[in-house]
C-alpha atoms as one frame of an Amber mdcrd trajectory, in Angstrom:
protein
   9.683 109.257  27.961   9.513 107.483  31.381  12.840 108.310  32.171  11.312
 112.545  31.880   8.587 111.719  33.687  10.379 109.808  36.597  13.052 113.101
  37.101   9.799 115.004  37.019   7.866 113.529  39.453  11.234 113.645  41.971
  12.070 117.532  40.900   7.944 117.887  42.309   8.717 115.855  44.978  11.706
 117.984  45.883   9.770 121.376  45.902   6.901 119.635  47.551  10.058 118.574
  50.636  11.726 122.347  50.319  11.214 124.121  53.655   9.476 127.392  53.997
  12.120 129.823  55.115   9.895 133.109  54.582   9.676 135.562  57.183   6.515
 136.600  57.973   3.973 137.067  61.506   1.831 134.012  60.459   1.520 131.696
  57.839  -0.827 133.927  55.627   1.143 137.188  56.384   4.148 137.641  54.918
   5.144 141.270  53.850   7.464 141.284  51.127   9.246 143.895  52.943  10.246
 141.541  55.250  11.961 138.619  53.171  15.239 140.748  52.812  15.522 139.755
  56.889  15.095 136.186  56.362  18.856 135.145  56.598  20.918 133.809  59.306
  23.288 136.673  59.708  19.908 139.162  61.036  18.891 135.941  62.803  22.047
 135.739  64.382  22.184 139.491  65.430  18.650 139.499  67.148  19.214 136.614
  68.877  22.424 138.180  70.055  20.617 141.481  70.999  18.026 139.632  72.997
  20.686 137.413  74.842  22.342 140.617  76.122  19.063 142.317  77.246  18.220
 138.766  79.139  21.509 139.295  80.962  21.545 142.892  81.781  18.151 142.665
  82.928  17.861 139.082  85.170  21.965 138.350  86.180  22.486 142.321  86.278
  19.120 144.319  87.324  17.326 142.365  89.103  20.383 140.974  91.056  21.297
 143.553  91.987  18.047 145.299  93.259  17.327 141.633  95.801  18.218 144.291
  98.883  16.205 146.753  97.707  12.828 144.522  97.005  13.465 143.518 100.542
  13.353 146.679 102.535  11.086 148.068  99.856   8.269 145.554  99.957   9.320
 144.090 103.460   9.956 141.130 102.317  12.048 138.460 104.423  15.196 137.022
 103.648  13.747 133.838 103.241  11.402 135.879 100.603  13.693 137.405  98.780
  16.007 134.676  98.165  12.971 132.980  96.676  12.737 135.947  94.173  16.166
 135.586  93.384  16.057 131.861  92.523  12.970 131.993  90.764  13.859 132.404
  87.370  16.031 129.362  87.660  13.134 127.365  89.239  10.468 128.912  86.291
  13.132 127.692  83.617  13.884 124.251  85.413  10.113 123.284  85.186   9.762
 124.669  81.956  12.518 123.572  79.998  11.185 119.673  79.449   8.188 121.072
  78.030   9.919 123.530  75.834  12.577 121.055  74.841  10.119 118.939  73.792
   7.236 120.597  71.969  10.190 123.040  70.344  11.777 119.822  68.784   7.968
 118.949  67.232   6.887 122.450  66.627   7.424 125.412  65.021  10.715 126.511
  66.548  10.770 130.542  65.761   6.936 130.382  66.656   8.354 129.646  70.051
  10.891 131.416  69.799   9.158 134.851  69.218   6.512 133.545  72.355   9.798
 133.465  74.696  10.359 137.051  73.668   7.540 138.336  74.222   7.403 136.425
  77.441  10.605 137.771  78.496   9.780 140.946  77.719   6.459 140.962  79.289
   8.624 139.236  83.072  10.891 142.848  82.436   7.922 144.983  82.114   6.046
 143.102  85.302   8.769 143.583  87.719   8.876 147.237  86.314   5.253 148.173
  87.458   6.428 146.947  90.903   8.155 150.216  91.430   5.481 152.295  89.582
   2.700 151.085  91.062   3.769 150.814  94.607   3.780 154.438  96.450   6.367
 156.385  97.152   8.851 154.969  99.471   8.992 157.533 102.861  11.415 155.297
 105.068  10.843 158.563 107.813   6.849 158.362 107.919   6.716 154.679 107.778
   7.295 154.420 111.341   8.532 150.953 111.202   9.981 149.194 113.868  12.356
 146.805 113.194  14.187 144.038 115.198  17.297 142.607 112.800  18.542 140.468
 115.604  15.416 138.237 116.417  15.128 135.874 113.326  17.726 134.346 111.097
  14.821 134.951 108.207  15.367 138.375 108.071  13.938 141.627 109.547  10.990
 141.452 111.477   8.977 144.847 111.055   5.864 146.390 112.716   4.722 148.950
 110.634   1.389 150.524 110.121  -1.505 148.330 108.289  -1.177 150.002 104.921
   2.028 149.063 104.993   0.948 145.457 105.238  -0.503 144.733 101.430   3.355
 146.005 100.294   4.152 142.031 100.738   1.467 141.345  98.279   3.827 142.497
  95.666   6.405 139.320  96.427   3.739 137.751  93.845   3.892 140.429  91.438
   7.707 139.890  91.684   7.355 136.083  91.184   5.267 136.154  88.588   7.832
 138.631  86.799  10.441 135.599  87.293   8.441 133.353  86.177   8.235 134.588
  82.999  11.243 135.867  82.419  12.202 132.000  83.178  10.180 130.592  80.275
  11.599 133.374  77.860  15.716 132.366  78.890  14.153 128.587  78.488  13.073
 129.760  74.592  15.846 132.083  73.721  18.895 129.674  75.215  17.582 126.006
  74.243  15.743 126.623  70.715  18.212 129.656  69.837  21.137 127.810  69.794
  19.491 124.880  67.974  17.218 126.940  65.408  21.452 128.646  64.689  22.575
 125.522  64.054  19.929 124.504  61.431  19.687 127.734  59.265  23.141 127.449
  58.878  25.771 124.747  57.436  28.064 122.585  59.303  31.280 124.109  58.299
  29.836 127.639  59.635  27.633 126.586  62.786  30.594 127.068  65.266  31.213
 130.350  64.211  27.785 131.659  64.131  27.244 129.937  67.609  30.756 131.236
  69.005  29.610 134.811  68.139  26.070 134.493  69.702  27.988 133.900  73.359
């Protein structure tokens, strides 16, 4: 009798200890439709899908377009090197703080909230173009002297043309974000991986993913 009661109480114990591994927004909705996605293999595929749009769009896009924010929103060199080098200065200050309340939290919770942040930076620098008016390099009338400061061009233009600098914030701010959401998706990703799956299979899944 004591001996059924004692593997009881440890089989309750054991479902009390089992993890919640249901996929759901929140922890009161849960759709049933979306349990069959609760596996490691559609885990690993977003994660990889996301990893490829962070690269295209910070290391590809936005590399690539540092000239054009510069004559654009006549920014400085100085400027638009620090536009560049943002997103590695957003995900150096952030990372501590993500390492550590990711290893004491709710790991896809943050994970998802890098995402969105990431996809939020993208959509930021986006409106830049769209909400900036059309570029006329002819009618500007800007006078520029290339030779006169090692921090880039210095123009004279008309003063409308003066709040187009404003947008070096809107451009920042874009970085910034999109630093927090490589902080999420490249420190928890990799870890969250590794814990959904077993150790015989973690290298794999985690070779794949780069």
């Amino acid at each position: 009798m004591a001996e059924k009661q004692s593997s009881t109480s440890s089989n309750q114990e054991t479902d009390v200890l089992e993890p919640d591994i249901s996929c759901g927004y929140t922890e009161t909705c849960k759709p049933k439709c979306l349990q069959k996605f609760a596996n490691p293999k559609v885990y690993l595929l977003i994660i990889s899908l996301c990893s490829i749009i962070q690269g295209f769009a910070v290391n590809g896009i936005n590399n690539v377009n540092i000239s054009s924010y510069e004559r654009r929103y006549l920014l400085s060199s100085r400027n638009s090197g620090l536009v560049a080098s943002f997103y590695d200065i957003a995900a150096g200050i952030t990372v501590v703080f993500v390492g550590y309340f990711g290893g004491t939290g709710h790991q896809p919770r943050y994970l998802g909230a890098g995402v969105a942040s990431l996809g939020l930076g993208c959509f930021i620098m986006s409106m830049a173009h769209f909400t900036s008016p059309s570029y006329q390099p002819a009618a500007a009338g800007l006078t520029c002297n290339y030779n006169s400061s090692s921090s880039g061009a210095n123009c004279a233009g008309s003063e409308d043309d003066a709040f187009l600098k404003n947008y070096l914030y809107v451009l920042l701010l874009g970085q910034a974000l999109n630093g927090f959401g490589g902080t999420c998706l490249y420190s928890l990703g990799v870890t969250y991986l590794d814990q959904s799956v077993s150790a015989k299979m973690a290298p794999l899944y985690v070779g794949e993913k780069y």
